[in-house]
Amino acid sequence: MKQLYINGAWLDGASSSANINPSNTNDVIGHYALADAQQTELAIAAAAAAAPGWSLSNIQQRADALDKIGSEILARREELGTLLSREEGKTKPEGIGEVVRAGNIFKFYAAECLRLRGDKLPSVRPNLDVEVTREPVGVVGIIAPWNFPIAIPSWKIAPALAYGNCVVIKPAELVPASTWALTEIISRAGLPPGVFNLVMGHGSVVGQALLNDRRVNAISFTGSVATGKKVAIAAMGRLAKVQIEMGGKNPLIVLDDADLATAVYCAVQGSYFSTGQRCTASSRLIVGKNIYPRFVAAVKEELAKLNVGDALTAGTDIGPVVDANQLEQDMNYIRIGKDEGATLAFGGERLDGPTPGFYLRPALLTDASNDMRISREEIFGPVASVIPADSYEHALALANDTEFGLSSGIVTTSLKHATHFKRHAQAGMVMVNVPTAGVDYHVPFGGTKASSYGSREQGSYAAEFFTTVKTAYCGV
């Protein structure tokens, strides 16, 4: 059984659970310990005890540790990528790509340890110096999702450690293996006991303990809107710092002047790869009425070429849905779309594979409108709806007509429309002639409206969340 990691030691959990391969439900990847509230409290206490020393640690010590972690992740990309794909269901090339991203994230923040900046300012009063510096917030509780089981933990853990914080992380129950493997690497990086702690377990137990404990100074959460709101209320109720990344209902506009091949690539890659299980996926395809018939026909032709199968099999384009509950949710939304009047133009049926798994043929729903549930609610699967638009202005209005605002894209050959869209799209990330899903590791990630709350993740902008600003005056 894979154990918890608390205060520099591997410990048994109060119970355990099996980690199941969604490509083959007969394949048990392993059994992983589940922490109870008492063990979670032990991890928080360890982090709180280590925080004063780690906050004042030498920046070279931090940089060396993070660089060592990043180097090992990259050296083991094939092994870790295979493990990730086996437990989450994205294809092996996608799994390896995610592992590489995680390694690069740690490398980036190793360098950030040496780039933490402040200001020295003149005072408006005589004989005073003013210094503005950044200091760690203390203990950071991390609650991670299942769809990027090594990249998202990495882009939370690495900056937390780089800026001198201690960490208690709870990975998603569906995908403990990737974060456990990451923890095993971190455990050998030379961090003092208590600086980093892994507590696997149920959200109602481990997650709630992190939210309730006043020694946890900040909470970084990625997950559903419903859970995110509960996290925000609990954290703010005790005045803890909070960073929340939630859902998306991301539009991809295809204007009549778009290059058709580019439009189809952006739509198919953004909507369906990683089995559509990305918060940045293009779930609303808003298409100009003149290009609409050609676009739909071309997308259907491309979808017919995609191979749905075992994530670890060479040649698989789309892996399985992560579990039975998510598969049922996807199928239910397809039924809802048809009941609302949309046309199921392609796919949408469950598939049988050589092994028992959660396979779903990518679904394309056409003749949709922006007021349908399939166009308003996040499905989080390989399902996209196509909505006709009369003009650029109409398409932009449809794109912005959503409670979400994570990623928004446009495909056009018009510099005028591309420039206008970058300014007027109501989203934290805007894509022109590229898929809505897929971002770099060194730039900020996050959205507007109901997609995100708090400061941005990734890049140097992560310092806004993982540090607090101190202003010091000195008489001279």
PDB file of N, CA, C and O in Angstrom, residues 331-345 347-349 364-366 372 374:
ATOM      1  N   MET A 331     -23.136  11.204 -20.912  1.00  0.00           N
ATOM      2  CA  MET A 331     -24.266  10.624 -21.643  1.00  0.00           C
ATOM      3  C   MET A 331     -25.564  11.363 -21.335  1.00  0.00           C
ATOM      4  O   MET A 331     -26.405  11.572 -22.219  1.00  0.00           O
ATOM      5  N   ASN A 332     -25.720  11.771 -20.088  1.00  0.00           N
ATOM      6  CA  ASN A 332     -26.927  12.485 -19.685  1.00  0.00           C
ATOM      7  C   ASN A 332     -27.038  13.825 -20.411  1.00  0.00           C
ATOM      8  O   ASN A 332     -28.121  14.211 -20.878  1.00  0.00           O
ATOM      9  N   TYR A 333     -25.908  14.548 -20.532  1.00  0.00           N
ATOM     10  CA  TYR A 333     -25.948  15.829 -21.233  1.00  0.00           C
ATOM     11  C   TYR A 333     -26.220  15.650 -22.719  1.00  0.00           C
ATOM     12  O   TYR A 333     -26.873  16.500 -23.347  1.00  0.00           O
ATOM     13  N   ILE A 334     -25.760  14.570 -23.304  1.00  0.00           N
ATOM     14  CA  ILE A 334     -26.082  14.294 -24.707  1.00  0.00           C
ATOM     15  C   ILE A 334     -27.584  14.090 -24.864  1.00  0.00           C
ATOM     16  O   ILE A 334     -28.209  14.607 -25.798  1.00  0.00           O
ATOM     17  N   ARG A 335     -28.187  13.364 -23.941  1.00  0.00           N
ATOM     18  CA  ARG A 335     -29.644  13.176 -23.962  1.00  0.00           C
ATOM     19  C   ARG A 335     -30.362  14.511 -23.773  1.00  0.00           C
ATOM     20  O   ARG A 335     -31.365  14.798 -24.450  1.00  0.00           O
ATOM     21  N   ILE A 336     -29.876  15.323 -22.853  1.00  0.00           N
ATOM     22  CA  ILE A 336     -30.481  16.638 -22.611  1.00  0.00           C
ATOM     23  C   ILE A 336     -30.427  17.488 -23.874  1.00  0.00           C
ATOM     24  O   ILE A 336     -31.407  18.147 -24.257  1.00  0.00           O
ATOM     25  N   GLY A 337     -29.264  17.483 -24.551  1.00  0.00           N
ATOM     26  CA  GLY A 337     -29.123  18.269 -25.767  1.00  0.00           C
ATOM     27  C   GLY A 337     -30.129  17.873 -26.834  1.00  0.00           C
ATOM     28  O   GLY A 337     -30.748  18.733 -27.473  1.00  0.00           O
ATOM     29  N   LYS A 338     -30.301  16.584 -27.025  1.00  0.00           N
ATOM     30  CA  LYS A 338     -31.275  16.125 -28.024  1.00  0.00           C
ATOM     31  C   LYS A 338     -32.693  16.509 -27.614  1.00  0.00           C
ATOM     32  O   LYS A 338     -33.499  16.914 -28.457  1.00  0.00           O
ATOM     33  N   ASP A 339     -33.000  16.382 -26.318  1.00  0.00           N
ATOM     34  CA  ASP A 339     -34.333  16.750 -25.842  1.00  0.00           C
ATOM     35  C   ASP A 339     -34.598  18.242 -26.010  1.00  0.00           C
ATOM     36  O   ASP A 339     -35.746  18.664 -26.210  1.00  0.00           O
ATOM     37  N   GLU A 340     -33.523  19.051 -25.942  1.00  0.00           N
ATOM     38  CA  GLU A 340     -33.680  20.501 -26.091  1.00  0.00           C
ATOM     39  C   GLU A 340     -33.806  20.924 -27.559  1.00  0.00           C
ATOM     40  O   GLU A 340     -34.094  22.088 -27.851  1.00  0.00           O
ATOM     41  N   GLY A 341     -33.578  20.009 -28.488  1.00  0.00           N
ATOM     42  CA  GLY A 341     -33.741  20.329 -29.900  1.00  0.00           C
ATOM     43  C   GLY A 341     -32.471  20.346 -30.715  1.00  0.00           C
ATOM     44  O   GLY A 341     -32.518  20.598 -31.927  1.00  0.00           O
ATOM     45  N   ALA A 342     -31.336  20.097 -30.085  1.00  0.00           N
ATOM     46  CA  ALA A 342     -30.089  20.013 -30.837  1.00  0.00           C
ATOM     47  C   ALA A 342     -30.038  18.695 -31.605  1.00  0.00           C
ATOM     48  O   ALA A 342     -30.708  17.718 -31.243  1.00  0.00           O
ATOM     49  N   THR A 343     -29.242  18.664 -32.653  1.00  0.00           N
ATOM     50  CA  THR A 343     -29.088  17.469 -33.476  1.00  0.00           C
ATOM     51  C   THR A 343     -27.781  16.775 -33.127  1.00  0.00           C
ATOM     52  O   THR A 343     -26.713  17.410 -33.140  1.00  0.00           O
ATOM     53  N   LEU A 344     -27.864  15.496 -32.801  1.00  0.00           N
ATOM     54  CA  LEU A 344     -26.635  14.735 -32.560  1.00  0.00           C
ATOM     55  C   LEU A 344     -26.064  14.359 -33.923  1.00  0.00           C
ATOM     56  O   LEU A 344     -26.468  13.378 -34.539  1.00  0.00           O
ATOM     57  N   ALA A 345     -25.107  15.178 -34.395  1.00  0.00           N
ATOM     58  CA  ALA A 345     -24.585  15.024 -35.751  1.00  0.00           C
ATOM     59  C   ALA A 345     -23.518  13.955 -35.846  1.00  0.00           C
ATOM     60  O   ALA A 345     -23.256  13.422 -36.941  1.00  0.00           O
ATOM     61  N   GLY A 347     -21.403  10.756 -33.247  1.00  0.00           N
ATOM     62  CA  GLY A 347     -20.950  10.119 -32.017  1.00  0.00           C
ATOM     63  C   GLY A 347     -21.968  10.135 -30.892  1.00  0.00           C
ATOM     64  O   GLY A 347     -23.183  10.110 -31.104  1.00  0.00           O
ATOM     65  N   GLY A 348     -21.426  10.156 -29.661  1.00  0.00           N
ATOM     66  CA  GLY A 348     -22.264  10.221 -28.481  1.00  0.00           C
ATOM     67  C   GLY A 348     -22.653   8.887 -27.904  1.00  0.00           C
ATOM     68  O   GLY A 348     -23.379   8.831 -26.908  1.00  0.00           O
ATOM     69  N   GLU A 349     -22.163   7.775 -28.493  1.00  0.00           N
ATOM     70  CA  GLU A 349     -22.533   6.461 -27.975  1.00  0.00           C
ATOM     71  C   GLU A 349     -21.359   5.847 -27.205  1.00  0.00           C
ATOM     72  O   GLU A 349     -20.195   6.120 -27.489  1.00  0.00           O
ATOM     73  N   LEU A 364     -20.807  15.434 -31.276  1.00  0.00           N
ATOM     74  CA  LEU A 364     -20.977  16.753 -31.872  1.00  0.00           C
ATOM     75  C   LEU A 364     -22.463  17.041 -31.980  1.00  0.00           C
ATOM     76  O   LEU A 364     -23.188  16.334 -32.685  1.00  0.00           O
ATOM     77  N   LEU A 365     -22.920  18.063 -31.281  1.00  0.00           N
ATOM     78  CA  LEU A 365     -24.328  18.471 -31.293  1.00  0.00           C
ATOM     79  C   LEU A 365     -24.449  19.764 -32.079  1.00  0.00           C
ATOM     80  O   LEU A 365     -23.838  20.787 -31.732  1.00  0.00           O
ATOM     81  N   THR A 366     -25.213  19.728 -33.161  1.00  0.00           N
ATOM     82  CA  THR A 366     -25.371  20.900 -34.019  1.00  0.00           C
ATOM     83  C   THR A 366     -26.740  21.536 -33.805  1.00  0.00           C
ATOM     84  O   THR A 366     -27.576  21.022 -33.061  1.00  0.00           O
ATOM     85  N   MET A 372     -29.537  26.764 -24.383  1.00  0.00           N
ATOM     86  CA  MET A 372     -29.678  25.359 -24.015  1.00  0.00           C
ATOM     87  C   MET A 372     -28.744  25.023 -22.855  1.00  0.00           C
ATOM     88  O   MET A 372     -27.678  25.627 -22.709  1.00  0.00           O
ATOM     89  N   ILE A 374     -26.878  22.462 -22.596  1.00  0.00           N
ATOM     90  CA  ILE A 374     -25.598  21.978 -23.107  1.00  0.00           C
ATOM     91  C   ILE A 374     -24.662  23.127 -23.470  1.00  0.00           C
ATOM     92  O   ILE A 374     -23.455  22.928 -23.624  1.00  0.00           O
TER      93      ILE A 374
END
